[in-house]
mmCIF file of C-alpha atoms in Angstrom:
data_model
loop_
_atom_site.group_PDB
_atom_site.id
_atom_site.type_symbol
_atom_site.label_atom_id
_atom_site.label_comp_id
_atom_site.label_asym_id
_atom_site.label_seq_id
_atom_site.Cartn_x
_atom_site.Cartn_y
_atom_site.Cartn_z
ATOM 1 C CA UNK A 1 0.000 0.000 0.000
ATOM 2 C CA UNK A 2 1.082 3.520 -0.733
ATOM 3 C CA UNK A 3 0.250 6.839 0.815
ATOM 4 C CA UNK A 4 0.943 10.310 -0.423
ATOM 5 C CA UNK A 5 2.646 13.186 1.291
ATOM 6 C CA UNK A 6 -0.456 15.261 0.702
ATOM 7 C CA UNK A 7 -2.521 12.922 2.891
ATOM 8 C CA UNK A 8 0.131 13.135 5.603
ATOM 9 C CA UNK A 9 0.196 16.948 5.606
ATOM 10 C CA UNK A 10 -3.597 17.005 5.670
ATOM 11 C CA UNK A 11 -3.578 14.755 8.707
ATOM 12 C CA UNK A 12 -1.137 17.012 10.459
ATOM 13 C CA UNK A 13 -3.304 20.046 9.734
ATOM 14 C CA UNK A 14 -6.368 18.362 11.152
ATOM 15 C CA UNK A 15 -4.532 17.378 14.278
ATOM 16 C CA UNK A 16 -3.224 20.889 14.799
ATOM 17 C CA UNK A 17 -6.649 22.413 14.122
ATOM 18 C CA UNK A 18 -8.360 20.160 16.644
ATOM 19 C CA UNK A 19 -5.739 20.862 19.300
ATOM 20 C CA UNK A 20 -7.224 23.506 21.562
ATOM 21 C CA UNK A 21 -4.476 23.752 24.191
ATOM 22 C CA UNK A 22 -1.447 25.900 23.748
ATOM 23 C CA UNK A 23 1.765 24.306 24.890
ATOM 24 C CA UNK A 24 5.144 25.653 25.838
ATOM 25 C CA UNK A 25 8.035 26.053 23.501
ATOM 26 C CA UNK A 26 9.093 22.419 23.892
ATOM 27 C CA UNK A 27 5.601 20.936 23.575
ATOM 28 C CA UNK A 28 4.911 20.589 27.317
ATOM 29 C CA UNK A 29 1.483 20.234 28.927
ATOM 30 C CA UNK A 30 -0.647 23.225 29.981
ATOM 31 C CA UNK A 31 0.528 24.905 33.181
ATOM 32 C CA UNK A 32 -1.118 27.223 35.693
ATOM 33 C CA UNK A 33 1.094 29.842 37.229
ATOM 34 C CA UNK A 34 0.554 30.616 40.969
ATOM 35 C CA UNK A 35 1.821 34.021 42.004
ATOM 36 C CA UNK A 36 4.821 33.847 44.226
ATOM 37 C CA UNK A 37 3.975 37.064 46.129
ATOM 38 C CA UNK A 38 4.196 36.445 49.879
ATOM 39 C CA UNK A 39 1.322 38.855 50.451
ATOM 40 C CA UNK A 40 -1.246 36.684 48.593
ATOM 41 C CA UNK A 41 -4.112 35.927 50.991
ATOM 42 C CA UNK A 42 -4.245 32.364 52.335
ATOM 43 C CA UNK A 43 -7.784 31.788 51.109
ATOM 44 C CA UNK A 44 -6.807 32.705 47.545
ATOM 45 C CA UNK A 45 -3.874 30.270 47.595
ATOM 46 C CA UNK A 46 -6.040 27.454 48.927
ATOM 47 C CA UNK A 47 -8.679 28.177 46.300
ATOM 48 C CA UNK A 48 -6.209 28.030 43.446
ATOM 49 C CA UNK A 49 -4.762 24.779 44.771
ATOM 50 C CA UNK A 50 -8.215 23.190 45.004
ATOM 51 C CA UNK A 51 -9.018 24.282 41.437
ATOM 52 C CA UNK A 52 -5.786 22.786 40.180
ATOM 53 C CA UNK A 53 -6.499 19.460 41.897
ATOM 54 C CA UNK A 54 -10.024 19.342 40.451
ATOM 55 C CA UNK A 55 -8.653 20.054 36.937
ATOM 56 C CA UNK A 56 -6.130 17.230 37.204
ATOM 57 C CA UNK A 57 -8.770 14.791 38.439
ATOM 58 C CA UNK A 58 -11.126 15.757 35.609
ATOM 59 C CA UNK A 59 -8.349 15.321 33.047
ATOM 60 C CA UNK A 60 -7.500 11.844 34.378
ATOM 61 C CA UNK A 61 -11.150 10.787 34.326
ATOM 62 C CA UNK A 62 -11.552 11.911 30.704
ATOM 63 C CA UNK A 63 -8.408 10.009 29.655
ATOM 64 C CA UNK A 64 -9.580 6.820 31.416
ATOM 65 C CA UNK A 65 -13.008 7.091 29.794
ATOM 66 C CA UNK A 66 -11.520 7.528 26.311
ATOM 67 C CA UNK A 67 -9.150 4.613 26.845
ATOM 68 C CA UNK A 68 -12.004 2.368 27.921
ATOM 69 C CA UNK A 69 -13.918 3.149 24.735
ATOM 70 C CA UNK A 70 -10.976 3.001 22.297
ATOM 71 C CA UNK A 71 -8.459 0.383 21.224
ATOM 72 C CA UNK A 72 -6.229 2.850 19.447
ATOM 73 C CA UNK A 73 -4.620 5.586 21.563
ATOM 74 C CA UNK A 74 -3.038 7.380 18.595
ATOM 75 C CA UNK A 75 -5.543 8.327 15.917
ATOM 76 C CA UNK A 76 -9.013 7.003 16.609
ATOM 77 C CA UNK A 77 -11.319 8.983 14.324
ATOM 78 C CA UNK A 78 -8.723 11.704 13.708
ATOM 79 C CA UNK A 79 -9.523 11.835 9.949
ATOM 80 C CA UNK A 80 -13.282 12.013 10.378
ATOM 81 C CA UNK A 81 -13.609 15.326 8.523
ATOM 82 C CA UNK A 82 -11.287 14.459 5.613
ATOM 83 C CA UNK A 83 -11.920 12.832 2.232
ATOM 84 C CA UNK A 84 -9.421 10.644 0.380
ATOM 85 C CA UNK A 85 -9.363 9.259 -3.143
ATOM 86 C CA UNK A 86 -8.291 5.633 -2.848
ATOM 87 C CA UNK A 87 -7.580 3.386 -5.847
ATOM 88 C CA UNK A 88 -8.120 -0.328 -5.205
ATOM 89 C CA UNK A 89 -6.012 -2.770 -7.258
ATOM 90 C CA UNK A 90 -8.353 -5.717 -7.737
ATOM 91 C CA UNK A 91 -6.624 -9.063 -7.116
ATOM 92 C CA UNK A 92 -8.390 -12.148 -5.802
ATOM 93 C CA UNK A 93 -5.967 -12.993 -3.002
ATOM 94 C CA UNK A 94 -5.095 -9.435 -1.894
ATOM 95 C CA UNK A 95 -7.917 -6.974 -2.602
ATOM 96 C CA UNK A 96 -11.357 -8.398 -3.362
ATOM 97 C CA UNK A 97 -14.785 -6.885 -4.053
ATOM 98 C CA UNK A 98 -17.220 -9.738 -3.427
ATOM 99 C CA UNK A 99 -20.479 -7.778 -3.947
ATOM 100 C CA UNK A 100 -19.354 -6.660 -7.413
ATOM 101 C CA UNK A 101 -18.382 -10.214 -8.330
ATOM 102 C CA UNK A 102 -21.709 -11.564 -7.089
ATOM 103 C CA UNK A 103 -23.638 -8.888 -8.993
ATOM 104 C CA UNK A 104 -21.812 -9.703 -12.233
ATOM 105 C CA UNK A 105 -22.587 -13.396 -11.758
ATOM 106 C CA UNK A 106 -26.250 -12.560 -11.070
ATOM 107 C CA UNK A 107 -26.484 -10.511 -14.267
ATOM 108 C CA UNK A 108 -24.598 -13.164 -16.238
ATOM 109 C CA UNK A 109 -21.920 -10.763 -17.449
ATOM 110 C CA UNK A 110 -18.138 -10.780 -17.276
ATOM 111 C CA UNK A 111 -16.764 -9.373 -14.046
ATOM 112 C CA UNK A 112 -14.250 -6.543 -14.257
ATOM 113 C CA UNK A 113 -13.870 -3.482 -12.079
ATOM 114 C CA UNK A 114 -10.885 -2.425 -14.199
ATOM 115 C CA UNK A 115 -12.687 -2.132 -17.535
ATOM 116 C CA UNK A 116 -14.735 1.087 -17.856
ATOM 117 C CA UNK A 117 -17.248 -0.733 -20.081
ATOM 118 C CA UNK A 118 -17.800 -3.604 -17.614
ATOM 119 C CA UNK A 119 -17.398 -1.923 -14.223
ATOM 120 C CA UNK A 120 -20.604 -2.041 -12.132
ATOM 121 C CA UNK A 121 -21.709 0.581 -9.554
ATOM 122 C CA UNK A 122 -20.718 -1.877 -6.813
ATOM 123 C CA UNK A 123 -17.097 -1.443 -7.896
ATOM 124 C CA UNK A 124 -17.084 2.117 -6.554
ATOM 125 C CA UNK A 125 -18.560 1.481 -3.111
ATOM 126 C CA UNK A 126 -15.725 1.697 -0.533
ATOM 127 C CA UNK A 127 -17.425 -0.707 1.891
ATOM 128 C CA UNK A 128 -17.336 -3.460 -0.748
ATOM 129 C CA UNK A 129 -13.526 -3.558 -0.882
ATOM 130 C CA UNK A 130 -13.108 -5.595 2.301
ATOM 131 C CA UNK A 131 -11.970 -8.907 0.821
ATOM 132 C CA UNK A 132 -8.452 -10.329 0.572
ATOM 133 C CA UNK A 133 -5.670 -10.103 3.107
ATOM 134 C CA UNK A 134 -4.804 -6.503 2.127
ATOM 135 C CA UNK A 135 -8.389 -5.311 1.636
ATOM 136 C CA UNK A 136 -9.632 -6.606 5.001
ATOM 137 C CA UNK A 137 -6.713 -5.070 6.897
ATOM 138 C CA UNK A 138 -7.022 -1.705 5.186
ATOM 139 C CA UNK A 139 -10.821 -1.563 5.549
ATOM 140 C CA UNK A 140 -10.468 -1.986 9.317
ATOM 141 C CA UNK A 141 -7.968 0.887 9.448
ATOM 142 C CA UNK A 142 -10.223 3.164 7.358
ATOM 143 C CA UNK A 143 -13.187 2.547 9.653
ATOM 144 C CA UNK A 144 -11.145 3.416 12.745
ATOM 145 C CA UNK A 145 -9.720 6.561 11.179
ATOM 146 C CA UNK A 146 -13.181 7.691 10.144
ATOM 147 C CA UNK A 147 -12.018 9.018 6.788
ATOM 148 C CA UNK A 148 -14.481 9.520 3.942
ATOM 149 C CA UNK A 149 -13.413 7.434 0.935
ATOM 150 C CA UNK A 150 -13.950 7.959 -2.781
ATOM 151 C CA UNK A 151 -13.333 4.499 -4.243
ATOM 152 C CA UNK A 152 -11.492 4.265 -7.571
ATOM 153 C CA UNK A 153 -10.240 1.349 -9.675
ATOM 154 C CA UNK A 154 -7.947 0.914 -12.634
ATOM 155 C CA UNK A 155 -10.914 1.946 -14.770
ATOM 156 C CA UNK A 156 -10.293 5.503 -13.476
ATOM 157 C CA UNK A 157 -6.749 5.888 -14.829
ATOM 158 C CA UNK A 158 -6.351 9.401 -16.207
ATOM 159 C CA UNK A 159 -4.880 10.395 -19.559
ATOM 160 C CA UNK A 160 -2.245 12.361 -17.677
ATOM 161 C CA UNK A 161 -0.738 9.264 -16.098
ATOM 162 C CA UNK A 162 -0.160 7.592 -19.474
ATOM 163 C CA UNK A 163 2.043 10.525 -20.440
ATOM 164 C CA UNK A 164 4.014 10.303 -17.178
ATOM 165 C CA UNK A 165 4.484 6.525 -17.278
ATOM 166 C CA UNK A 166 4.701 4.582 -20.535
ATOM 167 C CA UNK A 167 5.321 1.151 -18.977
ATOM 168 C CA UNK A 168 2.887 -1.727 -18.841
ATOM 169 C CA UNK A 169 2.483 -2.234 -15.085
ATOM 170 C CA UNK A 170 -0.869 -1.049 -13.733
ATOM 171 C CA UNK A 171 0.593 -1.116 -10.220
ATOM 172 C CA UNK A 172 3.322 1.357 -11.185
ATOM 173 C CA UNK A 173 0.733 3.429 -13.044
ATOM 174 C CA UNK A 174 -1.264 3.707 -9.819
ATOM 175 C CA UNK A 175 1.889 4.900 -8.070
ATOM 176 C CA UNK A 176 2.204 7.669 -10.640
ATOM 177 C CA UNK A 177 -1.424 8.655 -10.056
ATOM 178 C CA UNK A 178 -0.388 9.325 -6.444
ATOM 179 C CA UNK A 179 2.632 11.310 -7.613
ATOM 180 C CA UNK A 180 0.452 13.429 -9.905
ATOM 181 C CA UNK A 181 -2.019 14.092 -7.097
ATOM 182 C CA UNK A 182 -4.954 12.361 -8.786
ATOM 183 C CA UNK A 183 -5.089 9.678 -6.095
ATOM 184 C CA UNK A 184 -4.260 9.891 -2.393
ATOM 185 C CA UNK A 185 -3.660 6.202 -1.773
ATOM 186 C CA UNK A 186 -3.178 2.939 -3.712
ATOM 187 C CA UNK A 187 -4.341 -0.246 -1.999
ATOM 188 C CA UNK A 188 -2.881 -3.543 -3.200
ATOM 189 C CA UNK A 189 -0.075 -6.036 -2.769
ATOM 190 C CA UNK A 190 2.722 -3.876 -4.184
ATOM 191 C CA UNK A 191 6.336 -4.897 -4.674
ATOM 192 C CA UNK A 192 8.697 -2.245 -3.363
ATOM 193 C CA UNK A 193 10.841 -1.826 -6.449
ATOM 194 C CA UNK A 194 13.529 0.781 -6.951
ATOM 195 C CA UNK A 195 11.526 2.540 -9.668
ATOM 196 C CA UNK A 196 8.505 2.992 -7.398
ATOM 197 C CA UNK A 197 10.518 3.855 -4.313
ATOM 198 C CA UNK A 198 12.113 6.795 -6.147
ATOM 199 C CA UNK A 199 8.796 8.587 -6.642
ATOM 200 C CA UNK A 200 6.645 7.709 -3.622
ATOM 201 C CA UNK A 201 6.631 6.299 -0.093
ATOM 202 C CA UNK A 202 5.657 2.831 1.125
ATOM 203 C CA UNK A 203 3.954 1.713 4.285
ATOM 204 C CA UNK A 204 5.607 -0.865 6.527
ATOM 205 C CA UNK A 205 6.125 -4.297 4.979
ATOM 206 C CA UNK A 206 3.094 -6.549 5.401
ATOM 207 C CA UNK A 207 4.393 -9.668 3.669
ATOM 208 C CA UNK A 208 7.555 -10.902 1.957
ATOM 209 C CA UNK A 209 7.069 -12.544 -1.426
ATOM 210 C CA UNK A 210 9.130 -15.427 -2.846
ATOM 211 C CA UNK A 211 9.699 -15.944 -6.561
ATOM 212 C CA UNK A 212 9.768 -19.386 -8.137
ATOM 213 C CA UNK A 213 11.713 -20.339 -11.247
ATOM 214 C CA UNK A 214 9.506 -22.282 -13.653
ATOM 215 C CA UNK A 215 10.252 -23.857 -17.000
ATOM 216 C CA UNK A 216 8.378 -25.609 -19.778
ATOM 217 C CA UNK A 217 7.935 -29.357 -19.548
ATOM 218 C CA UNK A 218 9.264 -31.226 -22.575
ATOM 219 C CA UNK A 219 9.139 -34.920 -23.493
ATOM 220 C CA UNK A 220 12.368 -36.629 -24.497
ATOM 221 C CA UNK A 221 12.859 -38.466 -27.778
ATOM 222 C CA UNK A 222 11.990 -42.140 -27.199
ATOM 223 C CA UNK A 223 13.345 -43.414 -30.532
ATOM 224 C CA UNK A 224 16.835 -44.919 -30.692
ATOM 225 C CA UNK A 225 19.139 -42.957 -32.991
ATOM 226 C CA UNK A 226 22.796 -43.307 -33.969
ATOM 227 C CA UNK A 227 23.901 -40.698 -31.451
ATOM 228 C CA UNK A 228 22.609 -42.938 -28.667
ATOM 229 C CA UNK A 229 25.582 -45.268 -29.282
ATOM 230 C CA UNK A 230 27.798 -42.690 -27.612
ATOM 231 C CA UNK A 231 25.610 -42.689 -24.496
ATOM 232 C CA UNK A 232 27.740 -45.547 -23.115
ATOM 233 C CA UNK A 233 30.353 -42.941 -22.173
ATOM 234 C CA UNK A 234 27.940 -40.407 -20.615
ATOM 235 C CA UNK A 235 27.612 -41.994 -17.148
ATOM 236 C CA UNK A 236 31.181 -40.856 -16.320
ATOM 237 C CA UNK A 237 32.861 -37.552 -16.978
ATOM 238 C CA UNK A 238 36.102 -37.317 -18.911
ATOM 239 C CA UNK A 239 38.056 -36.963 -15.680
ATOM 240 C CA UNK A 240 36.570 -40.147 -14.202
ATOM 241 C CA UNK A 241 37.314 -42.087 -17.379
ATOM 242 C CA UNK A 242 40.926 -40.852 -17.293
ATOM 243 C CA UNK A 243 41.426 -41.920 -13.655
ATOM 244 C CA UNK A 244 39.857 -45.321 -14.385
ATOM 245 C CA UNK A 245 42.151 -45.904 -17.382
ATOM 246 C CA UNK A 246 45.201 -44.927 -15.317
ATOM 247 C CA UNK A 247 44.239 -47.365 -12.529
ATOM 248 C CA UNK A 248 43.725 -50.190 -15.035
ATOM 249 C CA UNK A 249 47.137 -49.604 -16.649
ATOM 250 C CA UNK A 250 48.891 -49.296 -13.270
ATOM 251 C CA UNK A 251 47.285 -52.512 -11.979
ATOM 252 C CA UNK A 252 48.213 -54.429 -15.141
ATOM 253 C CA UNK A 253 51.847 -53.205 -14.935
ATOM 254 C CA UNK A 254 52.183 -54.172 -11.249
ATOM 255 C CA UNK A 255 50.792 -57.654 -11.825
ATOM 256 C CA UNK A 256 53.180 -58.228 -14.741
ATOM 257 C CA UNK A 257 56.216 -57.128 -12.718
ATOM 258 C CA UNK A 258 55.288 -59.285 -9.705
ATOM 259 C CA UNK A 259 54.197 -62.401 -11.633
ATOM 260 C CA UNK A 260 56.871 -62.310 -14.369
ATOM 261 C CA UNK A 261 59.205 -64.695 -12.548
ATOM 262 C CA UNK A 262 56.506 -67.210 -11.630
ATOM 263 C CA UNK A 263 57.043 -70.623 -13.305
ATOM 264 C CA UNK A 264 53.327 -71.367 -13.670
ATOM 265 C CA UNK A 265 52.021 -67.809 -14.092
ATOM 266 C CA UNK A 266 50.487 -65.998 -17.039
ATOM 267 C CA UNK A 267 53.776 -64.555 -18.331
ATOM 268 C CA UNK A 268 56.012 -67.609 -18.873
ATOM 269 C CA UNK A 269 55.813 -67.984 -22.652
ATOM 270 C CA UNK A 270 53.962 -66.719 -25.660
ATOM 271 C CA UNK A 271 51.748 -68.653 -28.072
ATOM 272 C CA UNK A 272 54.815 -69.925 -29.978
ATOM 273 C CA UNK A 273 56.320 -71.449 -26.824
ATOM 274 C CA UNK A 274 59.092 -68.854 -26.635
ATOM 275 C CA UNK A 275 60.009 -66.810 -23.560
ATOM 276 C CA UNK A 276 57.698 -63.836 -23.211
ATOM 277 C CA UNK A 277 59.398 -60.530 -23.851
ATOM 278 C CA UNK A 278 58.682 -57.448 -21.755
ATOM 279 C CA UNK A 279 56.553 -55.558 -24.328
ATOM 280 C CA UNK A 280 54.548 -58.704 -24.980
ATOM 281 C CA UNK A 281 54.081 -59.301 -21.250
ATOM 282 C CA UNK A 282 52.879 -55.769 -20.581
ATOM 283 C CA UNK A 283 50.464 -55.926 -23.523
ATOM 284 C CA UNK A 284 49.138 -59.320 -22.337
ATOM 285 C CA UNK A 285 48.650 -58.058 -18.768
ATOM 286 C CA UNK A 286 46.848 -54.934 -20.007
ATOM 287 C CA UNK A 287 44.564 -57.023 -22.212
ATOM 288 C CA UNK A 288 43.682 -59.289 -19.285
ATOM 289 C CA UNK A 289 43.002 -56.234 -17.074
ATOM 290 C CA UNK A 290 40.681 -54.661 -19.661
ATOM 291 C CA UNK A 291 38.865 -57.973 -20.172
ATOM 292 C CA UNK A 292 38.362 -58.346 -16.442
ATOM 293 C CA UNK A 293 37.081 -54.754 -16.114
ATOM 294 C CA UNK A 294 34.425 -54.979 -18.846
ATOM 295 C CA UNK A 295 33.331 -58.466 -17.699
ATOM 296 C CA UNK A 296 33.090 -57.459 -14.042
ATOM 297 C CA UNK A 297 35.717 -59.930 -12.781
ATOM 298 C CA UNK A 298 39.488 -60.685 -12.693
ATOM 299 C CA UNK A 299 41.491 -62.544 -15.352
ATOM 300 C CA UNK A 300 45.005 -62.745 -13.864
ATOM 301 C CA UNK A 301 46.473 -65.755 -12.077
ATOM 302 C CA UNK A 302 48.302 -64.817 -8.866
ATOM 303 C CA UNK A 303 50.902 -66.852 -6.987
ATOM 304 C CA UNK A 304 51.979 -64.644 -4.027
ATOM 305 C CA UNK A 305 50.553 -62.267 -1.452
ATOM 306 C CA UNK A 306 51.900 -59.171 -3.186
ATOM 307 C CA UNK A 307 49.906 -60.057 -6.276
ATOM 308 C CA UNK A 308 46.860 -60.837 -4.144
ATOM 309 C CA UNK A 309 46.950 -57.346 -2.572
ATOM 310 C CA UNK A 310 47.183 -55.739 -6.035
ATOM 311 C CA UNK A 311 44.379 -57.959 -7.281
ATOM 312 C CA UNK A 312 42.157 -56.974 -4.309
ATOM 313 C CA UNK A 313 42.606 -53.276 -5.087
ATOM 314 C CA UNK A 314 41.855 -53.894 -8.733
ATOM 315 C CA UNK A 315 38.709 -55.901 -7.872
ATOM 316 C CA UNK A 316 37.552 -53.075 -5.593
ATOM 317 C CA UNK A 317 37.980 -50.619 -8.486
ATOM 318 C CA UNK A 318 35.852 -52.844 -10.702
ATOM 319 C CA UNK A 319 33.141 -53.136 -8.035
ATOM 320 C CA UNK A 320 32.834 -49.386 -7.416
ATOM 321 C CA UNK A 321 33.068 -48.243 -11.034
ATOM 322 C CA UNK A 322 30.719 -50.876 -12.453
ATOM 323 C CA UNK A 323 28.066 -50.138 -9.798
ATOM 324 C CA UNK A 324 28.257 -46.391 -10.387
ATOM 325 C CA UNK A 325 28.287 -46.798 -14.158
ATOM 326 C CA UNK A 326 25.181 -49.007 -14.137
ATOM 327 C CA UNK A 327 23.222 -46.629 -11.897
ATOM 328 C CA UNK A 328 24.091 -43.524 -13.921
ATOM 329 C CA UNK A 329 23.354 -45.238 -17.211
ATOM 330 C CA UNK A 330 19.929 -46.305 -15.934
ATOM 331 C CA UNK A 331 19.139 -42.694 -14.964
ATOM 332 C CA UNK A 332 20.094 -41.485 -18.428
ATOM 333 C CA UNK A 333 17.912 -44.057 -20.132
ATOM 334 C CA UNK A 334 14.929 -43.237 -17.894
ATOM 335 C CA UNK A 335 15.364 -39.488 -18.457
ATOM 336 C CA UNK A 336 15.396 -40.061 -22.214
ATOM 337 C CA UNK A 337 11.767 -41.190 -22.225
ATOM 338 C CA UNK A 338 10.444 -39.039 -19.357
ATOM 339 C CA UNK A 339 9.351 -35.426 -19.022
ATOM 340 C CA UNK A 340 12.145 -32.922 -18.570
ATOM 341 C CA UNK A 341 12.405 -29.134 -18.671
ATOM 342 C CA UNK A 342 14.123 -26.633 -20.901
ATOM 343 C CA UNK A 343 16.587 -25.976 -18.054
ATOM 344 C CA UNK A 344 17.422 -27.688 -14.789
ATOM 345 C CA UNK A 345 18.444 -24.743 -12.602
ATOM 346 C CA UNK A 346 18.989 -20.973 -12.575
ATOM 347 C CA UNK A 347 22.736 -21.609 -12.746
ATOM 348 C CA UNK A 348 22.234 -23.534 -15.978
ATOM 349 C CA UNK A 349 20.179 -20.641 -17.353
ATOM 350 C CA UNK A 350 23.041 -18.253 -16.603
ATOM 351 C CA UNK A 351 25.752 -20.522 -18.029
ATOM 352 C CA UNK A 352 23.786 -21.107 -21.231
ATOM 353 C CA UNK A 353 23.052 -17.407 -21.683
ATOM 354 C CA UNK A 354 19.338 -18.114 -21.652
ATOM 355 C CA UNK A 355 16.319 -15.810 -21.527
ATOM 356 C CA UNK A 356 14.088 -15.253 -18.501
ATOM 357 C CA UNK A 357 10.436 -14.199 -18.836
ATOM 358 C CA UNK A 358 9.566 -11.760 -16.045
ATOM 359 C CA UNK A 359 7.135 -8.996 -15.195
ATOM 360 C CA UNK A 360 8.294 -5.561 -16.269
ATOM 361 C CA UNK A 361 7.636 -4.124 -12.790
ATOM 362 C CA UNK A 362 10.201 -6.390 -11.090
ATOM 363 C CA UNK A 363 12.749 -6.708 -13.892
ATOM 364 C CA UNK A 364 15.051 -4.242 -12.118
ATOM 365 C CA UNK A 365 15.387 -6.701 -9.220
ATOM 366 C CA UNK A 366 17.129 -9.305 -11.406
ATOM 367 C CA UNK A 367 20.700 -8.589 -12.463
ATOM 368 C CA UNK A 368 22.479 -11.828 -13.439
ATOM 369 C CA UNK A 369 25.357 -11.946 -15.952
ATOM 370 C CA UNK A 370 24.452 -14.010 -18.992
ATOM 371 C CA UNK A 371 20.673 -13.904 -18.409
ATOM 372 C CA UNK A 372 18.614 -11.922 -20.932
ATOM 373 C CA UNK A 373 15.318 -10.582 -19.547
ATOM 374 C CA UNK A 374 12.117 -10.740 -21.616
ATOM 375 C CA UNK A 375 9.596 -8.457 -19.888
ATOM 376 C CA UNK A 376 5.794 -8.616 -19.931
ATOM 377 C CA UNK A 377 3.055 -6.534 -18.293
ATOM 378 C CA UNK A 378 0.916 -9.503 -17.179
ATOM 379 C CA UNK A 379 1.450 -13.007 -15.819
ATOM 380 C CA UNK A 380 -0.559 -14.692 -18.559
ATOM 381 C CA UNK A 381 1.598 -13.029 -21.196
ATOM 382 C CA UNK A 382 4.595 -14.354 -19.253
ATOM 383 C CA UNK A 383 3.157 -17.876 -19.418
ATOM 384 C CA UNK A 384 2.615 -17.496 -23.149
ATOM 385 C CA UNK A 385 6.229 -16.390 -23.627
ATOM 386 C CA UNK A 386 7.447 -19.473 -21.783
ATOM 387 C CA UNK A 387 5.080 -21.783 -23.664
ATOM 388 C CA UNK A 388 6.208 -20.447 -27.046
ATOM 389 C CA UNK A 389 9.850 -20.890 -25.864
ATOM 390 C CA UNK A 390 10.753 -17.244 -26.314
ATOM 391 C CA UNK A 391 12.466 -17.823 -22.973
ATOM 392 C CA UNK A 392 13.750 -20.910 -21.187
ATOM 393 C CA UNK A 393 12.316 -20.020 -17.755
ATOM 394 C CA UNK A 394 9.927 -17.621 -16.025
ATOM 395 C CA UNK A 395 10.028 -15.961 -12.594
ATOM 396 C CA UNK A 396 6.641 -16.216 -10.867
ATOM 397 C CA UNK A 397 5.570 -15.086 -7.395
ATOM 398 C CA UNK A 398 4.750 -17.775 -4.837
ATOM 399 C CA UNK A 399 1.060 -16.810 -4.600
ATOM 400 C CA UNK A 400 0.611 -16.711 -8.389
ATOM 401 C CA UNK A 401 2.437 -20.029 -8.723
ATOM 402 C CA UNK A 402 0.106 -21.603 -6.175
ATOM 403 C CA UNK A 403 -3.017 -20.262 -7.897
ATOM 404 C CA UNK A 404 -2.213 -20.432 -11.614
ATOM 405 C CA UNK A 405 0.395 -23.202 -11.935
ATOM 406 C CA UNK A 406 -0.287 -25.608 -9.072
ATOM 407 C CA UNK A 407 -4.012 -24.853 -8.754
ATOM 408 C CA UNK A 408 -4.744 -24.394 -12.460
ATOM 409 C CA UNK A 409 -7.031 -21.412 -11.759
ATOM 410 C CA UNK A 410 -7.402 -18.131 -13.618
ATOM 411 C CA UNK A 411 -7.627 -17.103 -17.238
ATOM 412 C CA UNK A 412 -6.347 -14.287 -19.405
ATOM 413 C CA UNK A 413 -5.948 -13.075 -22.964
ATOM 414 C CA UNK A 414 -2.688 -12.487 -24.777
ATOM 415 C CA UNK A 415 -2.181 -10.216 -27.784
ATOM 416 C CA UNK A 416 -0.107 -12.127 -30.342
ATOM 417 C CA UNK A 417 0.534 -9.155 -32.586
ATOM 418 C CA UNK A 418 1.441 -5.645 -31.446
ATOM 419 C CA UNK A 419 -1.713 -4.161 -32.922
ATOM 420 C CA UNK A 420 -4.009 -6.966 -31.782
ATOM 421 C CA UNK A 421 -6.847 -5.645 -29.611
ATOM 422 C CA UNK A 422 -8.844 -8.887 -29.289
#
């Protein structure tokens, strides 16, 4: 909610006009001076003292009586003689006019207090704007202040405000109506953006909003193509594959060195019956290590405890890597045929240099390198931009996400072309 400086100064003038007691220079309470002349008769002094005591008692009684009949000691009814122009921003969860909605349903017409052609007389009755968490709170405050209200809606936007603000946010346009003096107060669930804060004042924060990052759901390609043959390497990164290859080569080299002198080992002779040379032995040991890795077992024959320790480490490598590989590959295959999004996180959006659909009024709050902002003046236009993939993600408030996305409620129209008025 916003208030204008003009309303504040008016309040101060009313308070000063209704104050009938003159105070001292520093704002003290009224005082009664008793002459300090020693020759003042005793009866006169006693009379003045009695009058002072009676005045104090009467003042205390009046204060106690007012406190017993008031739950606000600051400004109960202090704006009773003033009139304020208040513009209500109609939104189902924040500011709601139930009588106008019911009347539109009774007449069988489309409800809108923002369209001059559809707005009913009930839209301009201040007592009707008592729905929603903002409307109910503000209505209670208006009743206690006693102010006379002239109810306005977005149907009352002036031509002057369109010259002062060319943006698409009706909330910001209402702020400019306050700046121009056409409206004294805007009632709605406003975001305190830098643009609005530069031109007007805000009340205390009533609620903190949370934005959600949403993306379009896409379905993966379920057909097997030639590129899928390379998916066998996707479960591990290049670094993991490099470490695995180094461990395999190191294990094969150690087993060859340890088992080379064994009389009944794997490295006694070659296929021709000749003594196995070093290059041949290393190649044979590496082949056996690779065969054991892809088959999930060991292929070497060991004859001593040193070889057994090396073989245990190699078997542990096979166990860990094969288990991880199988699990990651299964996830990739499941994700291929399941629903996924255009992006997985905001970090991915930034790294890919993607586009973010967002309301124009809050675009100044997002400053992320690599993210291009696509602004809209309405949430339904934002949804359309995401659906048509003009952006990879959209920033949506928590309440709007709960109502429109999770709850599937609400409807709106989107102009496809710039000159489209339908």
